[in-house]
């Protein structure tokens, strides 16, 4: 992406990039990132499409559901009461525990998926059915 930068004026009446009459002075410089100069747009588009397909996969949807369920269960287990001076600390602790529960649930689910893939791969190598 090209980004337009201007030099700071030393208190001139027209502002940065303008002379005293308000006309442009041509001090703007366009900076190009290395990515746009390299011409790697087709590989970026391919990676973007692959990422979108990954996000739309049933496995990712299931992992998000598992994480949300575990987080909600952890929040419900921790419980909230109205009032009290330590409410902010309790809420922070509950959110932290919910994040840990979600991560653990996703880890367990991914482990199960990887085990199933390994079993299927070894069964296909040996010619047996899983």
PDB file of C-alpha atoms in Angstrom:
ATOM      1  CA  UNK A   1       0.000   0.000   0.000  1.00  0.00           C
ATOM      2  CA  UNK A   2       1.290   3.423  -0.823  1.00  0.00           C
ATOM      3  CA  UNK A   3       1.400   5.759   2.119  1.00  0.00           C
ATOM      4  CA  UNK A   4       1.560   9.500   1.679  1.00  0.00           C
ATOM      5  CA  UNK A   5       3.834  11.362   4.043  1.00  0.00           C
ATOM      6  CA  UNK A   6       4.400  15.082   4.300  1.00  0.00           C
ATOM      7  CA  UNK A   7       7.143  17.094   5.864  1.00  0.00           C
ATOM      8  CA  UNK A   8       6.269  19.352   8.786  1.00  0.00           C
ATOM      9  CA  UNK A   9       6.110  23.021   8.041  1.00  0.00           C
ATOM     10  CA  UNK A  10       7.933  25.400  10.302  1.00  0.00           C
ATOM     11  CA  UNK A  11       4.780  27.319  11.226  1.00  0.00           C
ATOM     12  CA  UNK A  12       3.866  28.417   7.708  1.00  0.00           C
ATOM     13  CA  UNK A  13       0.402  29.779   7.132  1.00  0.00           C
ATOM     14  CA  UNK A  14      -0.710  27.098   4.645  1.00  0.00           C
ATOM     15  CA  UNK A  15       0.153  24.037   6.724  1.00  0.00           C
ATOM     16  CA  UNK A  16       2.351  21.063   5.828  1.00  0.00           C
ATOM     17  CA  UNK A  17       3.100  20.659   2.134  1.00  0.00           C
ATOM     18  CA  UNK A  18       1.853  24.119   1.146  1.00  0.00           C
ATOM     19  CA  UNK A  19       3.504  27.488   0.612  1.00  0.00           C
ATOM     20  CA  UNK A  20       2.399  30.762   2.229  1.00  0.00           C
ATOM     21  CA  UNK A  21      -0.307  31.281  -0.434  1.00  0.00           C
ATOM     22  CA  UNK A  22      -1.844  27.849   0.280  1.00  0.00           C
ATOM     23  CA  UNK A  23      -0.619  26.159  -2.914  1.00  0.00           C
ATOM     24  CA  UNK A  24       0.952  22.706  -2.849  1.00  0.00           C
ATOM     25  CA  UNK A  25       4.732  22.682  -2.768  1.00  0.00           C
ATOM     26  CA  UNK A  26       5.252  19.068  -3.848  1.00  0.00           C
ATOM     27  CA  UNK A  27       6.839  17.900  -0.606  1.00  0.00           C
ATOM     28  CA  UNK A  28       4.709  14.761  -0.398  1.00  0.00           C
ATOM     29  CA  UNK A  29       6.576  11.509  -0.912  1.00  0.00           C
ATOM     30  CA  UNK A  30       4.883   8.205  -1.731  1.00  0.00           C
ATOM     31  CA  UNK A  31       6.411   5.236   0.053  1.00  0.00           C
ATOM     32  CA  UNK A  32       5.885   1.752  -1.323  1.00  0.00           C
ATOM     33  CA  UNK A  33       6.269  -1.322   0.773  1.00  0.00           C
ATOM     34  CA  UNK A  34       8.546  -4.138  -0.346  1.00  0.00           C
ATOM     35  CA  UNK A  35       5.514  -6.380  -0.844  1.00  0.00           C
ATOM     36  CA  UNK A  36       3.935  -4.166  -3.515  1.00  0.00           C
ATOM     37  CA  UNK A  37       7.270  -3.686  -5.295  1.00  0.00           C
ATOM     38  CA  UNK A  38       7.962  -7.425  -5.446  1.00  0.00           C
ATOM     39  CA  UNK A  39       4.840  -8.229  -7.452  1.00  0.00           C
ATOM     40  CA  UNK A  40       3.824 -11.166  -5.234  1.00  0.00           C
ATOM     41  CA  UNK A  41       0.113 -10.422  -5.431  1.00  0.00           C
ATOM     42  CA  UNK A  42      -0.819 -13.790  -6.973  1.00  0.00           C
ATOM     43  CA  UNK A  43       0.766 -15.759  -4.114  1.00  0.00           C
ATOM     44  CA  UNK A  44      -0.879 -13.427  -1.576  1.00  0.00           C
ATOM     45  CA  UNK A  45      -4.245 -14.008  -3.218  1.00  0.00           C
ATOM     46  CA  UNK A  46      -3.667 -17.766  -3.095  1.00  0.00           C
ATOM     47  CA  UNK A  47      -2.819 -17.616   0.590  1.00  0.00           C
ATOM     48  CA  UNK A  48      -5.867 -15.454   1.244  1.00  0.00           C
ATOM     49  CA  UNK A  49      -8.135 -17.925  -0.515  1.00  0.00           C
ATOM     50  CA  UNK A  50      -6.567 -20.832   1.381  1.00  0.00           C
ATOM     51  CA  UNK A  51      -7.110 -18.988   4.672  1.00  0.00           C
ATOM     52  CA  UNK A  52     -10.754 -18.328   3.802  1.00  0.00           C
ATOM     53  CA  UNK A  53     -11.275 -21.999   2.926  1.00  0.00           C
ATOM     54  CA  UNK A  54      -9.665 -22.979   6.218  1.00  0.00           C
ATOM     55  CA  UNK A  55     -11.942 -20.639   8.169  1.00  0.00           C
ATOM     56  CA  UNK A  56     -14.967 -22.103   6.394  1.00  0.00           C
ATOM     57  CA  UNK A  57     -13.996 -25.706   7.127  1.00  0.00           C
ATOM     58  CA  UNK A  58     -16.191 -27.783   9.428  1.00  0.00           C
ATOM     59  CA  UNK A  59     -13.230 -28.530  11.704  1.00  0.00           C
ATOM     60  CA  UNK A  60     -12.630 -24.859  12.456  1.00  0.00           C
ATOM     61  CA  UNK A  61     -16.335 -24.316  13.091  1.00  0.00           C
ATOM     62  CA  UNK A  62     -16.332 -27.258  15.480  1.00  0.00           C
ATOM     63  CA  UNK A  63     -13.220 -25.994  17.273  1.00  0.00           C
ATOM     64  CA  UNK A  64     -14.793 -22.580  17.753  1.00  0.00           C
ATOM     65  CA  UNK A  65     -17.923 -24.223  19.148  1.00  0.00           C
ATOM     66  CA  UNK A  66     -15.869 -26.394  21.518  1.00  0.00           C
ATOM     67  CA  UNK A  67     -13.891 -23.381  22.730  1.00  0.00           C
ATOM     68  CA  UNK A  68     -17.010 -21.287  23.258  1.00  0.00           C
ATOM     69  CA  UNK A  69     -18.756 -24.070  25.140  1.00  0.00           C
ATOM     70  CA  UNK A  70     -15.773 -24.657  27.411  1.00  0.00           C
ATOM     71  CA  UNK A  71     -15.361 -20.947  28.084  1.00  0.00           C
ATOM     72  CA  UNK A  72     -19.036 -20.534  28.885  1.00  0.00           C
ATOM     73  CA  UNK A  73     -18.964 -23.545  31.200  1.00  0.00           C
ATOM     74  CA  UNK A  74     -15.924 -22.151  33.018  1.00  0.00           C
ATOM     75  CA  UNK A  75     -17.612 -18.768  33.435  1.00  0.00           C
ATOM     76  CA  UNK A  76     -20.786 -20.395  34.746  1.00  0.00           C
ATOM     77  CA  UNK A  77     -18.790 -22.594  37.111  1.00  0.00           C
ATOM     78  CA  UNK A  78     -16.894 -19.625  38.506  1.00  0.00           C
ATOM     79  CA  UNK A  79     -20.147 -17.783  39.106  1.00  0.00           C
ATOM     80  CA  UNK A  80     -20.871 -14.100  39.406  1.00  0.00           C
ATOM     81  CA  UNK A  81     -22.586 -12.281  42.236  1.00  0.00           C
ATOM     82  CA  UNK A  82     -23.665  -8.691  42.219  1.00  0.00           C
ATOM     83  CA  UNK A  83     -21.874  -6.324  44.545  1.00  0.00           C
ATOM     84  CA  UNK A  84     -18.655  -6.722  46.455  1.00  0.00           C
ATOM     85  CA  UNK A  85     -15.384  -4.851  46.239  1.00  0.00           C
ATOM     86  CA  UNK A  86     -13.418  -7.665  44.583  1.00  0.00           C
ATOM     87  CA  UNK A  87     -15.806  -8.009  41.661  1.00  0.00           C
ATOM     88  CA  UNK A  88     -13.256  -6.759  39.112  1.00  0.00           C
ATOM     89  CA  UNK A  89     -10.611  -9.197  40.315  1.00  0.00           C
ATOM     90  CA  UNK A  90     -13.091 -12.062  40.286  1.00  0.00           C
ATOM     91  CA  UNK A  91     -14.215 -11.222  36.771  1.00  0.00           C
ATOM     92  CA  UNK A  92     -10.637 -11.080  35.547  1.00  0.00           C
ATOM     93  CA  UNK A  93      -9.886 -14.416  37.158  1.00  0.00           C
ATOM     94  CA  UNK A  94     -13.019 -15.944  35.648  1.00  0.00           C
ATOM     95  CA  UNK A  95     -12.119 -14.734  32.165  1.00  0.00           C
ATOM     96  CA  UNK A  96      -8.588 -16.078  32.553  1.00  0.00           C
ATOM     97  CA  UNK A  97      -9.931 -19.460  33.636  1.00  0.00           C
ATOM     98  CA  UNK A  98     -12.396 -19.434  30.737  1.00  0.00           C
ATOM     99  CA  UNK A  99      -9.565 -18.846  28.291  1.00  0.00           C
ATOM    100  CA  UNK A 100      -7.572 -21.691  29.777  1.00  0.00           C
ATOM    101  CA  UNK A 101     -10.587 -24.002  29.588  1.00  0.00           C
ATOM    102  CA  UNK A 102     -11.213 -23.062  25.965  1.00  0.00           C
ATOM    103  CA  UNK A 103      -7.580 -23.668  25.028  1.00  0.00           C
ATOM    104  CA  UNK A 104      -7.561 -27.026  26.798  1.00  0.00           C
ATOM    105  CA  UNK A 105     -10.779 -28.100  25.063  1.00  0.00           C
ATOM    106  CA  UNK A 106      -9.448 -27.122  21.654  1.00  0.00           C
ATOM    107  CA  UNK A 107      -6.199 -28.962  22.395  1.00  0.00           C
ATOM    108  CA  UNK A 108      -8.085 -32.112  23.329  1.00  0.00           C
ATOM    109  CA  UNK A 109     -10.254 -31.904  20.206  1.00  0.00           C
ATOM    110  CA  UNK A 110      -7.270 -31.319  17.929  1.00  0.00           C
ATOM    111  CA  UNK A 111      -5.485 -34.259  19.550  1.00  0.00           C
ATOM    112  CA  UNK A 112      -8.475 -36.456  18.791  1.00  0.00           C
ATOM    113  CA  UNK A 113      -8.538 -35.270  15.170  1.00  0.00           C
ATOM    114  CA  UNK A 114      -4.815 -35.871  14.710  1.00  0.00           C
ATOM    115  CA  UNK A 115      -5.127 -39.377  16.186  1.00  0.00           C
ATOM    116  CA  UNK A 116      -7.957 -40.188  13.785  1.00  0.00           C
ATOM    117  CA  UNK A 117      -5.914 -38.896  10.844  1.00  0.00           C
ATOM    118  CA  UNK A 118      -2.924 -41.008  11.898  1.00  0.00           C
ATOM    119  CA  UNK A 119      -5.092 -44.124  12.219  1.00  0.00           C
ATOM    120  CA  UNK A 120      -6.613 -43.524   8.797  1.00  0.00           C
ATOM    121  CA  UNK A 121      -3.192 -42.920   7.249  1.00  0.00           C
ATOM    122  CA  UNK A 122      -1.683 -46.092   8.726  1.00  0.00           C
ATOM    123  CA  UNK A 123      -4.743 -48.090   7.704  1.00  0.00           C
ATOM    124  CA  UNK A 124      -4.483 -46.825   4.129  1.00  0.00           C
ATOM    125  CA  UNK A 125      -0.771 -47.756   4.036  1.00  0.00           C
ATOM    126  CA  UNK A 126      -1.457 -51.294   5.229  1.00  0.00           C
ATOM    127  CA  UNK A 127      -4.553 -51.678   3.071  1.00  0.00           C
ATOM    128  CA  UNK A 128      -6.859 -52.346   6.024  1.00  0.00           C
ATOM    129  CA  UNK A 129     -10.019 -50.433   6.834  1.00  0.00           C
ATOM    130  CA  UNK A 130     -10.041 -48.102   9.847  1.00  0.00           C
TER     131      UNK A 130
END
